[in-house]
JSON list of C-alpha atoms in Angstrom, two decimals:
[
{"chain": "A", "resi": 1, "resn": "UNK", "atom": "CA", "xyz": [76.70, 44.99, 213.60]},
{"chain": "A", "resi": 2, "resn": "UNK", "atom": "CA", "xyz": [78.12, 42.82, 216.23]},
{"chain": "A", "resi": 3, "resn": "UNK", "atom": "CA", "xyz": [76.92, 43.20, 220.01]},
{"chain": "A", "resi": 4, "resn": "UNK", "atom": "CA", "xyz": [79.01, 42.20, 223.04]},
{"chain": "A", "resi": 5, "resn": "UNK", "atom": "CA", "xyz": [76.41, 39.87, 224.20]},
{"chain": "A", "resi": 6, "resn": "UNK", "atom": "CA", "xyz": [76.37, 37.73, 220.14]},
{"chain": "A", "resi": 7, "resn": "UNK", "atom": "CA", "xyz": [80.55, 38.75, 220.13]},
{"chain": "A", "resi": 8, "resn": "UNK", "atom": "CA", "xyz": [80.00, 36.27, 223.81]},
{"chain": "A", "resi": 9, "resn": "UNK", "atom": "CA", "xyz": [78.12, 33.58, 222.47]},
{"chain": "A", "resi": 10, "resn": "UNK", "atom": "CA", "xyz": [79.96, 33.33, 219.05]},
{"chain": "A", "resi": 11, "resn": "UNK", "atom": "CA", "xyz": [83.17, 33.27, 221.75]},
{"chain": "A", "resi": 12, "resn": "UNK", "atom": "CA", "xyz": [82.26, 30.73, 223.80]},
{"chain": "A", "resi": 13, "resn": "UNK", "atom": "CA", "xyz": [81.10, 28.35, 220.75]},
{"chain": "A", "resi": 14, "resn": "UNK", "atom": "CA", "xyz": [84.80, 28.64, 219.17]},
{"chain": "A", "resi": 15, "resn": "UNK", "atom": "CA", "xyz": [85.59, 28.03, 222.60]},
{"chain": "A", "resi": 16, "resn": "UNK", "atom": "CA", "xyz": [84.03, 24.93, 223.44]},
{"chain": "A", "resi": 17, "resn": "UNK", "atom": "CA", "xyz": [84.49, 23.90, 219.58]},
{"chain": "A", "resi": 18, "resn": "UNK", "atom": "CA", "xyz": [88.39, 24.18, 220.35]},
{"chain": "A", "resi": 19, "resn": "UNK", "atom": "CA", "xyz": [87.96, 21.44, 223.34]},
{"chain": "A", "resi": 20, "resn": "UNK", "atom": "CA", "xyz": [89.06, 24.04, 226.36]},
{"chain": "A", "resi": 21, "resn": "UNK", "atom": "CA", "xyz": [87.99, 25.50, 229.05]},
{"chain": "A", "resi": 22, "resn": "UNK", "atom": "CA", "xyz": [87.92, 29.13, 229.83]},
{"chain": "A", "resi": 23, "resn": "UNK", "atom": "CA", "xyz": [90.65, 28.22, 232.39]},
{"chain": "A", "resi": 24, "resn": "UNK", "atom": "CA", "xyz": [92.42, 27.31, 229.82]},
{"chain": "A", "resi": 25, "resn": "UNK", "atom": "CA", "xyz": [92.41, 30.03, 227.51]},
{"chain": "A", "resi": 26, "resn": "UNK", "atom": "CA", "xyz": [93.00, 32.41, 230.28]},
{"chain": "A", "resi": 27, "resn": "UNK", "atom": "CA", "xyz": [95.79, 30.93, 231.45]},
{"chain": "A", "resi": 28, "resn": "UNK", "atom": "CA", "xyz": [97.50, 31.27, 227.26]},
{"chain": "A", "resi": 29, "resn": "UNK", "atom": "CA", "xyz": [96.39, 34.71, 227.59]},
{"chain": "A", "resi": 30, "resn": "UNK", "atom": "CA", "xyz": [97.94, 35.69, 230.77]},
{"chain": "A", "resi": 31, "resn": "UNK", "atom": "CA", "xyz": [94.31, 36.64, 232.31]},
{"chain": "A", "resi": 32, "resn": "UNK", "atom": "CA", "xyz": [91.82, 35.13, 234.75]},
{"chain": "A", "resi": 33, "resn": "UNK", "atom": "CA", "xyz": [88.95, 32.64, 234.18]},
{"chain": "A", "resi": 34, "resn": "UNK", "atom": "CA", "xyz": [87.01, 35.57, 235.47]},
{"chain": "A", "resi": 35, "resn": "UNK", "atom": "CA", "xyz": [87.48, 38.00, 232.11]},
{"chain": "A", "resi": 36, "resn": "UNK", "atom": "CA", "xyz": [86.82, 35.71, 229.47]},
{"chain": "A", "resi": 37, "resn": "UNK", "atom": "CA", "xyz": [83.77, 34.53, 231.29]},
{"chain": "A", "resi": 38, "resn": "UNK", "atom": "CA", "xyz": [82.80, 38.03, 231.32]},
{"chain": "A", "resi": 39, "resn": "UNK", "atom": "CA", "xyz": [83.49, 38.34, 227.27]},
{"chain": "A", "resi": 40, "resn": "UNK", "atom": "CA", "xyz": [81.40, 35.22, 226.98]},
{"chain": "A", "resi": 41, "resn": "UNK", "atom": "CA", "xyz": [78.71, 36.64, 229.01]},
{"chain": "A", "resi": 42, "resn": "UNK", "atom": "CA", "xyz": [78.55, 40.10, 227.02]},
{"chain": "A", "resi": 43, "resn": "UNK", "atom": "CA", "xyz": [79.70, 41.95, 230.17]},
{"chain": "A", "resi": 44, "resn": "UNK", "atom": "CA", "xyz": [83.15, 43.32, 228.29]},
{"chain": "A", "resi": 45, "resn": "UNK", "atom": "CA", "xyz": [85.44, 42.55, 225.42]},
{"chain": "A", "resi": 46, "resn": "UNK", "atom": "CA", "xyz": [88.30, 41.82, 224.95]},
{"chain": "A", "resi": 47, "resn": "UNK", "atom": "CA", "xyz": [90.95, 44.50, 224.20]},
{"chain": "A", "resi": 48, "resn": "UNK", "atom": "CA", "xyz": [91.75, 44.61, 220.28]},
{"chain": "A", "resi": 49, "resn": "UNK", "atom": "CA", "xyz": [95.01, 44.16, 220.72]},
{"chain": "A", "resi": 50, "resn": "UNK", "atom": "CA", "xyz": [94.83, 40.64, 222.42]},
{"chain": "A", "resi": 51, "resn": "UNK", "atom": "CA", "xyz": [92.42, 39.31, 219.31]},
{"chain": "A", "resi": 52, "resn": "UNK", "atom": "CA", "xyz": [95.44, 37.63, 217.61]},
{"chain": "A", "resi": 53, "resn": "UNK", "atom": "CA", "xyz": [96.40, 35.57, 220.85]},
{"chain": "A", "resi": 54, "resn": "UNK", "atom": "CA", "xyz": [92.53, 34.74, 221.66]},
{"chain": "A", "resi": 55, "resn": "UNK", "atom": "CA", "xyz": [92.56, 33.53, 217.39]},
{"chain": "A", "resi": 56, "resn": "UNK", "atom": "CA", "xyz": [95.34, 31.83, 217.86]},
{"chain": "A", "resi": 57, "resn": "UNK", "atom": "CA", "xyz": [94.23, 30.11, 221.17]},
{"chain": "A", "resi": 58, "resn": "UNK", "atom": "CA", "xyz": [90.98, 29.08, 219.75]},
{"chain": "A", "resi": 59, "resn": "UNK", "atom": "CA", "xyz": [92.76, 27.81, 216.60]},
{"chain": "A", "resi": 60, "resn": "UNK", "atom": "CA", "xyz": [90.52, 30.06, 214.14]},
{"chain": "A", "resi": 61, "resn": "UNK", "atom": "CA", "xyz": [91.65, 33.22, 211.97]},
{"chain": "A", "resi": 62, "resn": "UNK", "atom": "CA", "xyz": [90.54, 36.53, 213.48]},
{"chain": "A", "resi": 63, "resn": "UNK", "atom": "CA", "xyz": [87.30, 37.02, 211.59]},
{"chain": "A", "resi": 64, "resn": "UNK", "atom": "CA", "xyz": [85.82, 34.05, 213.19]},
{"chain": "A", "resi": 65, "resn": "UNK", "atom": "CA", "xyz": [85.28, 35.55, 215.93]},
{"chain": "A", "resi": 66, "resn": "UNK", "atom": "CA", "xyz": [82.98, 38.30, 214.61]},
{"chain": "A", "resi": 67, "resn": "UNK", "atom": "CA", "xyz": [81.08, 36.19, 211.86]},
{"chain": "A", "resi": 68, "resn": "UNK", "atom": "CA", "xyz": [77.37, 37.02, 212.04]},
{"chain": "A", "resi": 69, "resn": "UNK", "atom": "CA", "xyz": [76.47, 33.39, 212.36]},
{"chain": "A", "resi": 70, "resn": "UNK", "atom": "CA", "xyz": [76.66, 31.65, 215.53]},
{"chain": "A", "resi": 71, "resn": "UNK", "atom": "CA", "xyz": [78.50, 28.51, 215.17]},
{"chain": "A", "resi": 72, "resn": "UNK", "atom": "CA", "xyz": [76.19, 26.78, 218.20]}
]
């Protein structure tokens, strides 16, 4: 199973795989820098229904984002 703190680093790989910044990807999702540093840091997750918009930000189907191997 999945932690918050591996669901944070497999996050901010896709992340910097997709070329933004978190700035960025807050801004697309209507939140602050500030959460989705926290969901990278395994301090909170994002809520389920807002997993199609971060997919779709990061350019990578849903599942990606809970695959077991870290994409580093």
């Amino acid at each position: 199973m999945l932690n918050t703190e591996e669901f944070g680093r497999r996050l901010a790989s896709l992340r910097r795989q997709s070329g933004k910044k978190q700035r960025e990807v807050a801004e697309e999702l209507g939140l602050t820098p500030q959460a989705v540093s926290k969901w990278e840091r395994g301090l909170s997750c994002p809520d389920i229904l807002m997993l199609d918009e971060l997919s779709s930000s990061l350019g990578v189907p849903i599942a990606a984002l809970f695959e077991k191997n870290d994409a580093r």
